[in-house]
Amino acid sequence: MFFLHSFIFVWLCFATYEAKTIKKAEANLLESGHQLDDWQGKWFPQAPGEPHLSKVLISTAATPPTTPNDSWPGKWFPYAPGEPHIPQVSIATATKTTIKPAFKVKDDWTGKWFPFGPNEPHVVTMSNQLPKNEQKSENRAGKWFTHGEKPSNFVCDDGKNNLSVDYDPNEVRENYNYLCISSNRRSFYPNMSREAILTEHFLPSAYMPPTKCLNESIEYSHQPATTGAFRPRPAVYGTYSYLPPQRYLRNLAEGAIVMLYHPCAFRGQVEELQKIVRNCLFRHLITPSIHLSEERPLAVLSWRHSLTMSVVDKKVVSQFIQKFAKLGPLAIDNLSRVVEVRDSYKESLVTEARLITNPDDSELCGYLDQSM
Ligand SMILES: *[C@@H]1O[C@H](CO)[C@@H](O)[C@H](O)[C@H]1NC(C)=O
Ligand SMILES: *[C@@H]1O[C@H](CO)[C@@H](O)[C@H](O)[C@H]1NC(C)=O
Ligand SMILES: *[C@@H]1O[C@H](CO)[C@@H](O)[C@H](O)[C@H]1NC(C)=O
Ligand SMILES: *[C@@H]1O[C@H](CO)[C@@H](O)[C@H](O)[C@H]1NC(C)=O
Ligand SMILES: *[C@@H]1O[C@H](CO)[C@@H](O)[C@H](O)[C@H]1NC(C)=O
């Protein structure tokens, strides 16, 4: 009898605590004021004094977001302050978009432009890209593709060969990506008093991330990576024994949600987060990642956003998905039309994602809303 009473007491304390956490967390996630900016003339990477990323602690309202010191001495993209800006160009539904600056910009800048030179029109193709034969590419960071002839013997990215630049599935020495090799699993245990962290990276809305062939390596300046260059071929949606970031960044750009877990993360929490993500949307990828900390070995990512956690909070996770899924520079409304016909990457795919509503995910986490 005594045992039963103390059990109930402990359970009640826990339940009350959890309710509080969720309430605060909800408030914070909803109040986060950083929406996708529709202004085309955004400075790159950020205006002077403007923090280029924000971190929000979900559940400690008192902690202010960090303000990193900006010491970038370069040129703003695409225009300097006060100069006219190009009107918004929607790349959401068109297959081909030609972006032309609407105004002549006076400028004697002789350095590099990012990602395009001034007044240089460019064509972005969103279906399966192949490198066009001899397109002028100067010293750009990335290669732009149009439908064109495939140069002989050159495989840009077929999703099958030359993969080892990112991850070689046949190389045993790369198993640290999915095996827990830490001697101290305990340090990864869930901790109720550790807040989730929402991190947002700022980018100009006109920024198009470069697509790179497998002959070039891709590194990311922040981990877990939520923006940057990627491979041309997206990953098939579903759960992987390991999927490299160079691949899932492509999916993030088309509005996917990626779930990461550290190989040493507590199993029960990994499964709980998997269940939420799988039941929220079709457009998801799940993979282990060693780029997560012991303190927060679980994460959900969208383009430019990450939510890292020690403990899974169903409500916070589903709000993140509802708010940030289906956004990104390659996001299209009718994804189903593309997904069914394209060639994709599926190395180390374990289970394919199943449909929740439809391939366009017209409702996000609807099932969870009903059960909460
Ligand atoms: C920012 O960093 C630069 C170089 O590290 C330093 O000179 C400058 O004083 C810093 N500014 C602020 C506001 O901390
Ligand atoms: C890609 O792999 C093929 C064989 O699968 C090889 O002939 C070719 O040289 C490789 N290309 C690069 C860029 O590594
Ligand atoms: C749980 O997290 C809190 C806050 O970060 C920390 O002070 C505490 O030591 C942690 N507890 C354990 C058992 O790691
Ligand atoms: C990779 O291949 C592309 C297309 O042929 C080429 O333009 C680029 O220079 C190559 N990059 C490297 C690092 O060799
Ligand atoms: C997308 O799908 C909706 C309904 O399924 C349709 O009305 C619309 O025309 C489609 N748009 C494109 C660009 O295919």
Short mmCIF file of C-alpha atoms and ligand atoms in Angstrom, two decimals:
data_model
loop_
_atom_site.label_atom_id
_atom_site.label_comp_id
_atom_site.label_asym_id
_atom_site.label_seq_id
_atom_site.Cartn_x
_atom_site.Cartn_y
_atom_site.Cartn_z
CA MET A 1 0.00 0.00 0.00
CA PHE A 2 2.78 2.37 0.91
CA PHE A 3 4.45 1.63 -2.38
CA LEU A 4 1.33 2.33 -4.30
CA HIS A 5 0.91 5.70 -2.60
CA SER A 6 4.43 6.83 -3.18
CA PHE A 7 4.19 5.73 -6.78
CA ILE A 8 1.08 7.81 -7.32
CA PHE A 9 2.71 10.76 -5.58
CA VAL A 10 5.77 10.61 -7.82
CA TRP A 11 3.61 10.24 -10.87
CA LEU A 12 1.56 13.29 -9.96
CA CYS A 13 4.66 15.42 -9.46
CA PHE A 14 5.96 14.34 -12.80
CA ALA A 15 2.70 15.00 -14.57
CA THR A 16 2.44 18.51 -13.12
CA TYR A 17 6.00 19.31 -14.07
CA GLU A 18 5.53 18.13 -17.61
CA ALA A 19 2.40 20.19 -18.04
CA LYS A 20 4.26 23.35 -17.02
CA THR A 21 7.10 22.69 -19.39
CA ILE A 22 4.79 22.16 -22.29
CA LYS A 23 2.86 25.31 -21.58
CA LYS A 24 5.92 27.53 -21.55
CA ALA A 25 7.40 25.77 -24.51
CA GLU A 26 4.29 26.28 -26.54
CA ALA A 27 4.24 29.98 -25.78
CA ASN A 28 7.85 30.38 -26.88
CA LEU A 29 7.57 28.49 -30.11
CA LEU A 30 4.51 30.43 -31.14
CA GLU A 31 6.02 33.78 -30.23
CA SER A 32 9.27 33.27 -32.08
CA GLY A 33 9.04 36.24 -34.41
CA HIS A 34 11.36 35.15 -37.19
CA GLN A 35 9.24 34.43 -40.22
CA LEU A 36 10.57 33.75 -43.67
CA ASP A 37 11.38 37.15 -45.03
CA ASP A 38 9.87 38.04 -48.37
CA TRP A 39 12.21 40.93 -49.01
CA GLN A 40 14.49 40.13 -51.96
CA GLY A 41 17.19 42.63 -51.18
CA LYS A 42 18.33 41.08 -47.97
CA TRP A 43 21.93 41.65 -46.99
CA PHE A 44 24.23 38.72 -47.18
CA PRO A 45 25.04 37.16 -44.92
CA GLN A 46 23.61 39.75 -42.56
CA ALA A 47 23.37 43.48 -42.09
CA PRO A 48 25.93 45.06 -39.76
CA GLY A 49 25.11 44.33 -36.15
CA GLU A 50 22.37 41.90 -37.06
CA PRO A 51 22.80 38.45 -35.54
CA HIS A 52 22.91 35.83 -38.25
CA LEU A 53 21.46 33.13 -36.15
CA SER A 54 19.20 33.05 -33.16
CA LYS A 55 18.91 30.48 -30.47
CA VAL A 56 15.76 30.24 -28.41
CA LEU A 57 15.66 28.13 -25.31
CA ILE A 58 12.25 26.51 -25.30
CA SER A 59 11.06 26.50 -21.68
CA THR A 60 13.24 29.09 -20.02
CA ALA A 61 11.54 32.32 -20.93
CA ALA A 62 14.14 34.39 -19.08
CA THR A 63 17.15 33.48 -21.21
CA PRO A 64 17.83 36.04 -23.94
CA PRO A 65 18.87 34.82 -27.40
CA THR A 66 22.58 35.02 -28.08
CA THR A 67 23.89 37.81 -30.28
CA PRO A 68 27.04 36.74 -32.12
CA ASN A 69 29.62 39.35 -32.98
CA ASP A 70 29.52 40.19 -36.66
CA SER A 71 32.91 40.99 -38.09
CA TRP A 72 32.20 40.31 -41.75
CA PRO A 73 33.90 42.96 -43.88
CA GLY A 74 32.49 41.87 -47.26
CA LYS A 75 29.88 43.08 -49.67
CA TRP A 76 26.14 42.77 -49.10
CA PHE A 77 24.18 40.57 -51.39
CA PRO A 78 22.68 41.35 -53.79
CA TYR A 79 22.63 45.11 -53.18
CA ALA A 80 24.20 47.49 -50.77
CA PRO A 81 21.99 49.36 -48.27
CA GLY A 82 19.86 52.00 -49.97
CA GLU A 83 20.09 50.49 -53.41
CA PRO A 84 16.97 49.30 -55.23
CA HIS A 85 16.04 45.68 -54.79
CA ILE A 86 14.78 43.10 -57.21
CA PRO A 87 11.13 42.28 -56.83
CA GLN A 88 10.23 38.93 -55.39
CA VAL A 89 10.49 35.99 -57.73
CA SER A 90 8.53 32.94 -56.84
CA ILE A 91 10.34 29.71 -57.59
CA ALA A 92 7.67 27.75 -55.84
CA THR A 93 5.73 26.37 -58.75
CA ALA A 94 7.65 27.16 -61.90
CA THR A 95 10.05 24.59 -63.24
CA LYS A 96 12.25 27.18 -64.82
CA THR A 97 12.69 30.65 -63.46
CA THR A 98 14.69 33.40 -64.99
CA ILE A 99 15.68 36.01 -62.48
CA LYS A 100 16.60 39.35 -63.89
CA PRO A 101 17.35 42.40 -61.80
CA ALA A 102 14.64 44.97 -62.41
CA PHE A 103 16.89 47.98 -61.96
CA LYS A 104 20.31 48.90 -63.16
CA VAL A 105 22.64 48.87 -60.23
CA LYS A 106 25.55 51.28 -60.21
CA ASP A 107 28.51 49.51 -58.79
CA ASP A 108 32.24 49.41 -59.25
CA TRP A 109 32.67 46.24 -57.24
CA THR A 110 35.25 44.03 -58.94
CA GLY A 111 35.17 41.13 -56.50
CA LYS A 112 33.12 37.97 -56.49
CA TRP A 113 29.36 38.02 -56.45
CA PHE A 114 27.30 35.60 -54.55
CA PRO A 115 25.69 33.53 -55.88
CA PHE A 116 25.39 35.35 -59.24
CA GLY A 117 27.13 38.17 -61.03
CA PRO A 118 25.22 41.45 -61.43
CA ASN A 119 22.65 41.45 -64.26
CA GLU A 120 23.50 37.86 -64.99
CA PRO A 121 20.35 35.91 -65.74
CA HIS A 122 20.27 32.37 -64.57
CA VAL A 123 18.16 29.34 -65.01
CA VAL A 124 17.49 26.94 -62.24
CA THR A 125 16.06 23.56 -63.02
CA MET A 126 14.51 21.65 -60.24
CA SER A 127 14.05 18.27 -61.77
CA ASN A 128 16.88 15.78 -62.02
CA GLN A 129 19.84 17.88 -62.85
CA LEU A 130 22.62 17.02 -65.18
CA PRO A 131 25.54 19.27 -65.75
CA LYS A 132 25.30 21.22 -68.94
CA ASN A 133 28.32 20.74 -71.07
CA GLU A 134 30.35 23.86 -71.03
CA GLN A 135 28.39 26.41 -69.10
CA LYS A 136 30.40 29.32 -67.92
CA SER A 137 31.01 28.67 -64.29
CA GLU A 138 33.94 30.91 -63.37
CA ASN A 139 34.86 30.49 -59.76
CA ARG A 140 31.43 29.99 -58.36
CA ALA A 141 31.09 27.88 -55.30
CA GLY A 142 28.42 25.77 -56.91
CA LYS A 143 27.49 24.45 -60.28
CA TRP A 144 24.19 25.34 -61.88
CA PHE A 145 22.39 22.89 -64.01
CA THR A 146 20.06 22.95 -66.92
CA HIS A 147 18.80 20.16 -69.06
CA GLY A 148 21.67 19.41 -71.31
CA GLU A 149 23.86 16.76 -72.73
CA LYS A 150 25.67 14.64 -70.25
CA PRO A 151 29.41 14.94 -70.86
CA SER A 152 30.88 11.57 -71.71
CA ASN A 153 32.14 9.51 -68.74
CA PHE A 154 31.13 12.15 -66.26
CA VAL A 155 28.64 11.17 -63.62
CA CYS A 156 27.57 14.20 -61.65
CA ASP A 157 25.38 12.28 -59.23
CA ASP A 158 23.41 9.18 -60.09
CA GLY A 159 22.66 8.39 -56.45
CA LYS A 160 24.55 5.10 -56.73
CA ASN A 161 28.18 5.56 -57.80
CA ASN A 162 30.96 7.70 -56.37
CA LEU A 163 29.06 8.15 -53.12
CA SER A 164 32.05 7.72 -50.84
CA VAL A 165 32.86 11.43 -50.87
CA ASP A 166 29.93 11.82 -48.48
CA TYR A 167 29.55 8.36 -47.00
CA ASP A 168 30.67 4.94 -48.15
CA PRO A 169 28.11 2.35 -47.06
CA ASN A 170 30.54 -0.48 -47.81
CA GLU A 171 33.33 0.93 -45.68
CA VAL A 172 33.29 -0.60 -42.20
CA ARG A 173 35.42 2.20 -40.83
CA GLU A 174 32.53 4.61 -41.40
CA ASN A 175 30.32 2.74 -38.96
CA TYR A 176 30.94 5.37 -36.28
CA ASN A 177 28.17 7.27 -38.04
CA TYR A 178 25.55 4.86 -36.75
CA LEU A 179 27.10 2.89 -33.88
CA CYS A 180 27.37 4.15 -30.33
CA ILE A 181 31.05 4.07 -29.51
CA SER A 182 30.91 6.24 -26.42
CA SER A 183 31.90 4.51 -23.20
CA ASN A 184 29.47 6.66 -21.27
CA ARG A 185 25.95 6.16 -22.56
CA ARG A 186 24.59 7.65 -19.36
CA SER A 187 25.65 11.13 -20.37
CA PHE A 188 23.09 10.90 -23.18
CA TYR A 189 20.18 10.11 -20.87
CA PRO A 190 17.10 12.31 -21.01
CA ASN A 191 17.05 15.15 -18.51
CA MET A 192 13.73 16.85 -17.86
CA SER A 193 15.30 20.10 -16.74
CA ARG A 194 17.28 20.61 -19.95
CA GLU A 195 15.45 22.94 -22.32
CA ALA A 196 15.11 22.28 -26.02
CA ILE A 197 16.91 24.82 -28.21
CA LEU A 198 15.43 26.31 -31.35
CA THR A 199 18.15 27.63 -33.66
CA GLU A 200 17.40 29.74 -36.71
CA HIS A 201 19.87 30.70 -39.42
CA PHE A 202 19.22 33.83 -41.42
CA LEU A 203 19.60 33.87 -45.18
CA PRO A 204 18.51 36.28 -47.86
CA SER A 205 15.31 34.96 -49.38
CA ALA A 206 16.84 35.25 -52.87
CA TYR A 207 19.65 32.90 -51.88
CA MET A 208 19.75 29.71 -53.91
CA PRO A 209 22.00 27.10 -52.35
CA PRO A 210 24.56 25.60 -54.78
CA THR A 211 24.18 22.07 -56.06
CA LYS A 212 27.47 20.17 -56.25
CA CYS A 213 28.47 17.05 -58.10
CA LEU A 214 30.15 14.12 -56.35
CA ASN A 215 33.57 15.20 -57.57
CA GLU A 216 33.49 17.98 -54.95
CA SER A 217 33.21 17.61 -51.21
CA ILE A 218 30.71 19.65 -49.24
CA GLU A 219 31.39 20.92 -45.73
CA TYR A 220 29.04 22.80 -43.46
CA SER A 221 29.85 25.72 -41.23
CA HIS A 222 27.30 24.77 -38.61
CA GLN A 223 26.11 21.48 -37.12
CA PRO A 224 23.59 20.09 -37.37
CA ALA A 225 23.57 21.67 -40.84
CA THR A 226 20.28 23.21 -41.93
CA THR A 227 21.40 25.33 -44.90
CA GLY A 228 24.14 25.11 -47.50
CA ALA A 229 25.20 23.24 -50.62
CA PHE A 230 23.86 19.79 -51.45
CA ARG A 231 23.84 16.98 -53.97
CA PRO A 232 21.51 17.18 -56.98
CA ARG A 233 19.59 14.00 -56.16
CA PRO A 234 17.27 14.03 -53.16
CA ALA A 235 16.87 11.07 -50.83
CA VAL A 236 13.77 8.89 -51.00
CA TYR A 237 11.63 9.77 -47.97
CA GLY A 238 11.88 7.37 -45.05
CA THR A 239 14.18 5.96 -42.39
CA TYR A 240 17.87 5.26 -43.05
CA SER A 241 20.53 3.34 -41.21
CA TYR A 242 22.63 6.36 -42.17
CA LEU A 243 22.00 9.28 -44.49
CA PRO A 244 24.72 11.92 -44.96
CA PRO A 245 23.82 15.61 -44.58
CA GLN A 246 24.98 16.41 -48.12
CA ARG A 247 21.98 14.40 -49.21
CA TYR A 248 19.30 15.43 -46.75
CA LEU A 249 20.07 19.11 -47.20
CA ARG A 250 18.56 18.72 -50.68
CA ASN A 251 15.37 17.42 -49.09
CA LEU A 252 15.37 20.16 -46.46
CA ALA A 253 15.46 22.66 -49.32
CA GLU A 254 12.24 21.21 -50.70
CA GLY A 255 10.51 21.48 -47.34
CA ALA A 256 11.29 18.19 -45.62
CA ILE A 257 11.58 17.55 -41.91
CA VAL A 258 14.68 15.59 -40.93
CA MET A 259 14.90 13.80 -37.62
CA LEU A 260 18.38 13.18 -36.22
CA TYR A 261 19.37 11.12 -33.23
CA HIS A 262 22.78 10.43 -31.79
CA PRO A 263 23.65 6.71 -32.02
CA CYS A 264 24.04 6.76 -28.21
CA ALA A 265 20.71 8.45 -27.55
CA PHE A 266 18.29 6.75 -25.19
CA ARG A 267 16.30 4.22 -27.24
CA GLY A 268 12.88 5.00 -25.80
CA GLN A 269 13.22 8.69 -26.65
CA VAL A 270 14.41 7.93 -30.19
CA GLU A 271 11.37 5.75 -30.77
CA GLU A 272 9.03 8.33 -29.34
CA LEU A 273 10.40 11.03 -31.64
CA GLN A 274 10.27 8.67 -34.63
CA LYS A 275 6.63 7.96 -33.96
CA ILE A 276 5.77 11.65 -33.87
CA VAL A 277 7.66 12.51 -37.05
CA ARG A 278 6.32 9.53 -38.99
CA ASN A 279 2.77 10.35 -38.03
CA CYS A 280 3.09 14.05 -38.82
CA LEU A 281 4.09 13.99 -42.46
CA PHE A 282 5.18 11.94 -45.43
CA ARG A 283 8.01 14.28 -46.33
CA HIS A 284 10.41 13.16 -43.58
CA LEU A 285 13.82 11.55 -43.24
CA ILE A 286 15.22 9.83 -40.16
CA THR A 287 18.91 9.11 -39.63
CA PRO A 288 21.47 8.87 -36.83
CA SER A 289 23.98 11.70 -36.60
CA ILE A 290 27.08 12.15 -34.49
CA HIS A 291 26.76 15.91 -34.86
CA LEU A 292 24.50 16.13 -31.86
CA SER A 293 25.64 16.75 -28.31
CA GLU A 294 25.34 14.50 -25.26
CA GLU A 295 23.16 17.15 -23.70
CA ARG A 296 20.71 17.19 -26.63
CA PRO A 297 21.10 14.00 -28.64
CA LEU A 298 17.78 14.40 -30.50
CA ALA A 299 16.79 16.90 -33.17
CA VAL A 300 14.27 17.81 -35.79
CA LEU A 301 15.43 19.99 -38.67
CA SER A 302 13.82 22.06 -41.35
CA TRP A 303 15.49 24.43 -43.83
CA ARG A 304 17.30 27.04 -41.64
CA HIS A 305 15.89 25.69 -38.38
CA SER A 306 16.80 23.09 -35.84
CA LEU A 307 15.22 22.03 -32.60
CA THR A 308 17.62 20.06 -30.42
CA MET A 309 16.35 18.20 -27.38
CA SER A 310 17.22 16.08 -24.41
CA VAL A 311 13.63 15.02 -23.81
CA VAL A 312 10.97 14.63 -26.48
CA ASP A 313 8.00 16.91 -26.03
CA LYS A 314 5.27 15.88 -28.44
CA LYS A 315 3.64 19.27 -28.54
CA VAL A 316 6.83 21.25 -29.14
CA VAL A 317 7.93 18.85 -31.88
CA SER A 318 4.60 18.91 -33.69
CA GLN A 319 4.49 22.70 -33.49
CA PHE A 320 7.95 22.87 -34.99
CA ILE A 321 6.81 20.64 -37.85
CA GLN A 322 3.59 22.54 -38.42
CA LYS A 323 5.45 25.83 -38.46
CA PHE A 324 8.55 25.00 -40.48
CA ALA A 325 7.76 22.03 -42.75
CA LYS A 326 7.16 22.64 -46.47
CA LEU A 327 9.32 25.79 -46.47
CA GLY A 328 12.60 26.11 -48.34
CA PRO A 329 14.10 27.49 -51.54
CA LEU A 330 12.96 24.43 -53.55
CA ALA A 331 9.63 23.89 -51.82
CA ILE A 332 6.83 23.16 -54.24
CA ASP A 333 3.15 22.68 -53.58
CA ASN A 334 2.69 19.62 -55.74
CA LEU A 335 5.57 17.55 -54.54
CA SER A 336 3.73 14.36 -55.39
CA ARG A 337 4.07 15.08 -59.09
CA VAL A 338 7.84 15.18 -58.70
CA VAL A 339 8.42 12.46 -56.12
CA GLU A 340 6.77 9.74 -58.11
CA VAL A 341 8.78 10.25 -61.25
CA ARG A 342 12.21 11.26 -60.12
CA ASP A 343 15.33 9.19 -59.61
CA SER A 344 16.47 9.47 -56.06
CA TYR A 345 19.08 8.34 -53.61
CA LYS A 346 18.14 5.38 -51.43
CA GLU A 347 21.42 3.92 -50.24
CA SER A 348 20.95 2.50 -46.70
CA LEU A 349 17.21 3.14 -46.77
CA VAL A 350 15.52 0.92 -44.19
CA THR A 351 11.84 1.80 -44.53
CA GLU A 352 10.11 4.12 -46.92
CA ALA A 353 7.89 6.84 -45.51
CA ARG A 354 4.19 6.13 -45.64
CA LEU A 355 1.55 8.63 -46.58
CA ILE A 356 -0.21 10.45 -43.78
CA THR A 357 -2.66 12.60 -45.70
CA ASN A 358 -1.30 12.73 -49.26
CA PRO A 359 2.13 13.12 -50.86
CA ASP A 360 1.79 16.89 -50.58
CA ASP A 361 1.23 16.68 -46.82
CA SER A 362 -1.72 19.00 -47.01
CA GLU A 363 -2.32 18.48 -43.31
CA LEU A 364 0.60 18.36 -40.87
CA CYS A 365 0.39 16.43 -37.60
CA GLY A 366 -3.39 16.27 -37.85
CA TYR A 367 -3.48 12.89 -36.21
CA LEU A 368 -1.51 14.20 -33.24
CA ASP A 369 -3.79 17.18 -32.76
CA GLN A 370 -6.73 14.83 -32.34
CA SER A 371 -4.97 12.63 -29.82
CA MET A 372 -3.77 15.51 -27.62
C1 LIG B 1 33.85 41.87 -32.76
O1 LIG B 1 34.99 41.11 -33.06
C2 LIG B 1 36.06 41.87 -33.58
C3 LIG B 1 37.16 40.91 -34.00
O2 LIG B 1 37.13 39.73 -33.25
C4 LIG B 1 36.52 42.88 -32.52
O3 LIG B 1 37.57 43.67 -33.02
C5 LIG B 1 35.36 43.77 -32.16
O4 LIG B 1 35.70 44.64 -31.11
C6 LIG B 1 34.17 42.93 -31.72
N1 LIG B 1 33.01 43.79 -31.54
C7 LIG B 1 32.20 43.69 -30.49
C8 LIG B 1 31.03 44.60 -30.48
O5 LIG B 1 32.38 42.85 -29.60
C1 LIG B 2 32.86 7.41 -60.50
O1 LIG B 2 32.79 5.99 -60.50
C2 LIG B 2 33.16 5.39 -61.74
C3 LIG B 2 32.98 3.91 -61.60
O2 LIG B 2 31.85 3.61 -60.82
C4 LIG B 2 34.60 5.76 -62.07
O3 LIG B 2 34.92 5.23 -63.33
C5 LIG B 2 34.72 7.27 -62.11
O4 LIG B 2 36.06 7.61 -62.32
C6 LIG B 2 34.25 7.87 -60.82
N1 LIG B 2 34.27 9.32 -60.93
C7 LIG B 2 34.79 10.11 -60.02
C8 LIG B 2 34.69 11.57 -60.27
O5 LIG B 2 35.29 9.68 -59.01
C1 LIG B 3 20.04 18.02 -15.93
O1 LIG B 3 20.14 19.29 -16.54
C2 LIG B 3 20.36 20.35 -15.63
C3 LIG B 3 20.28 21.63 -16.43
O2 LIG B 3 21.12 21.58 -17.56
C4 LIG B 3 21.68 20.15 -14.93
O3 LIG B 3 21.88 21.20 -13.99
C5 LIG B 3 21.68 18.81 -14.21
O4 LIG B 3 22.93 18.56 -13.63
C6 LIG B 3 21.33 17.68 -15.18
N1 LIG B 3 21.19 16.44 -14.46
C7 LIG B 3 21.86 15.34 -14.80
C8 LIG B 3 21.57 14.13 -14.01
O5 LIG B 3 22.67 15.35 -15.72
C1 LIG B 4 33.37 18.68 -60.97
O1 LIG B 4 32.71 18.49 -62.18
C2 LIG B 4 32.15 19.65 -62.71
C3 LIG B 4 31.36 19.29 -63.95
O2 LIG B 4 32.16 18.63 -64.89
C4 LIG B 4 33.26 20.65 -63.01
O3 LIG B 4 32.74 21.82 -63.56
C5 LIG B 4 33.98 20.96 -61.71
O4 LIG B 4 35.06 21.84 -61.95
C6 LIG B 4 34.49 19.70 -61.07
N1 LIG B 4 35.04 20.02 -59.79
C7 LIG B 4 36.21 19.58 -59.38
C8 LIG B 4 36.63 20.00 -58.00
O5 LIG B 4 36.92 18.88 -60.08
C1 LIG B 5 -1.35 21.32 -57.63
O1 LIG B 5 -2.44 20.51 -57.22
C2 LIG B 5 -3.66 21.19 -57.11
C3 LIG B 5 -4.72 20.24 -56.60
O2 LIG B 5 -4.20 18.97 -56.37
C4 LIG B 5 -4.06 21.76 -58.48
O3 LIG B 5 -5.26 22.50 -58.36
C5 LIG B 5 -2.94 22.68 -58.98
O4 LIG B 5 -3.23 23.12 -60.28
C6 LIG B 5 -1.60 21.94 -59.00
N1 LIG B 5 -0.54 22.85 -59.35
C7 LIG B 5 0.42 22.54 -60.22
C8 LIG B 5 1.44 23.58 -60.48
O5 LIG B 5 0.47 21.46 -60.76
#
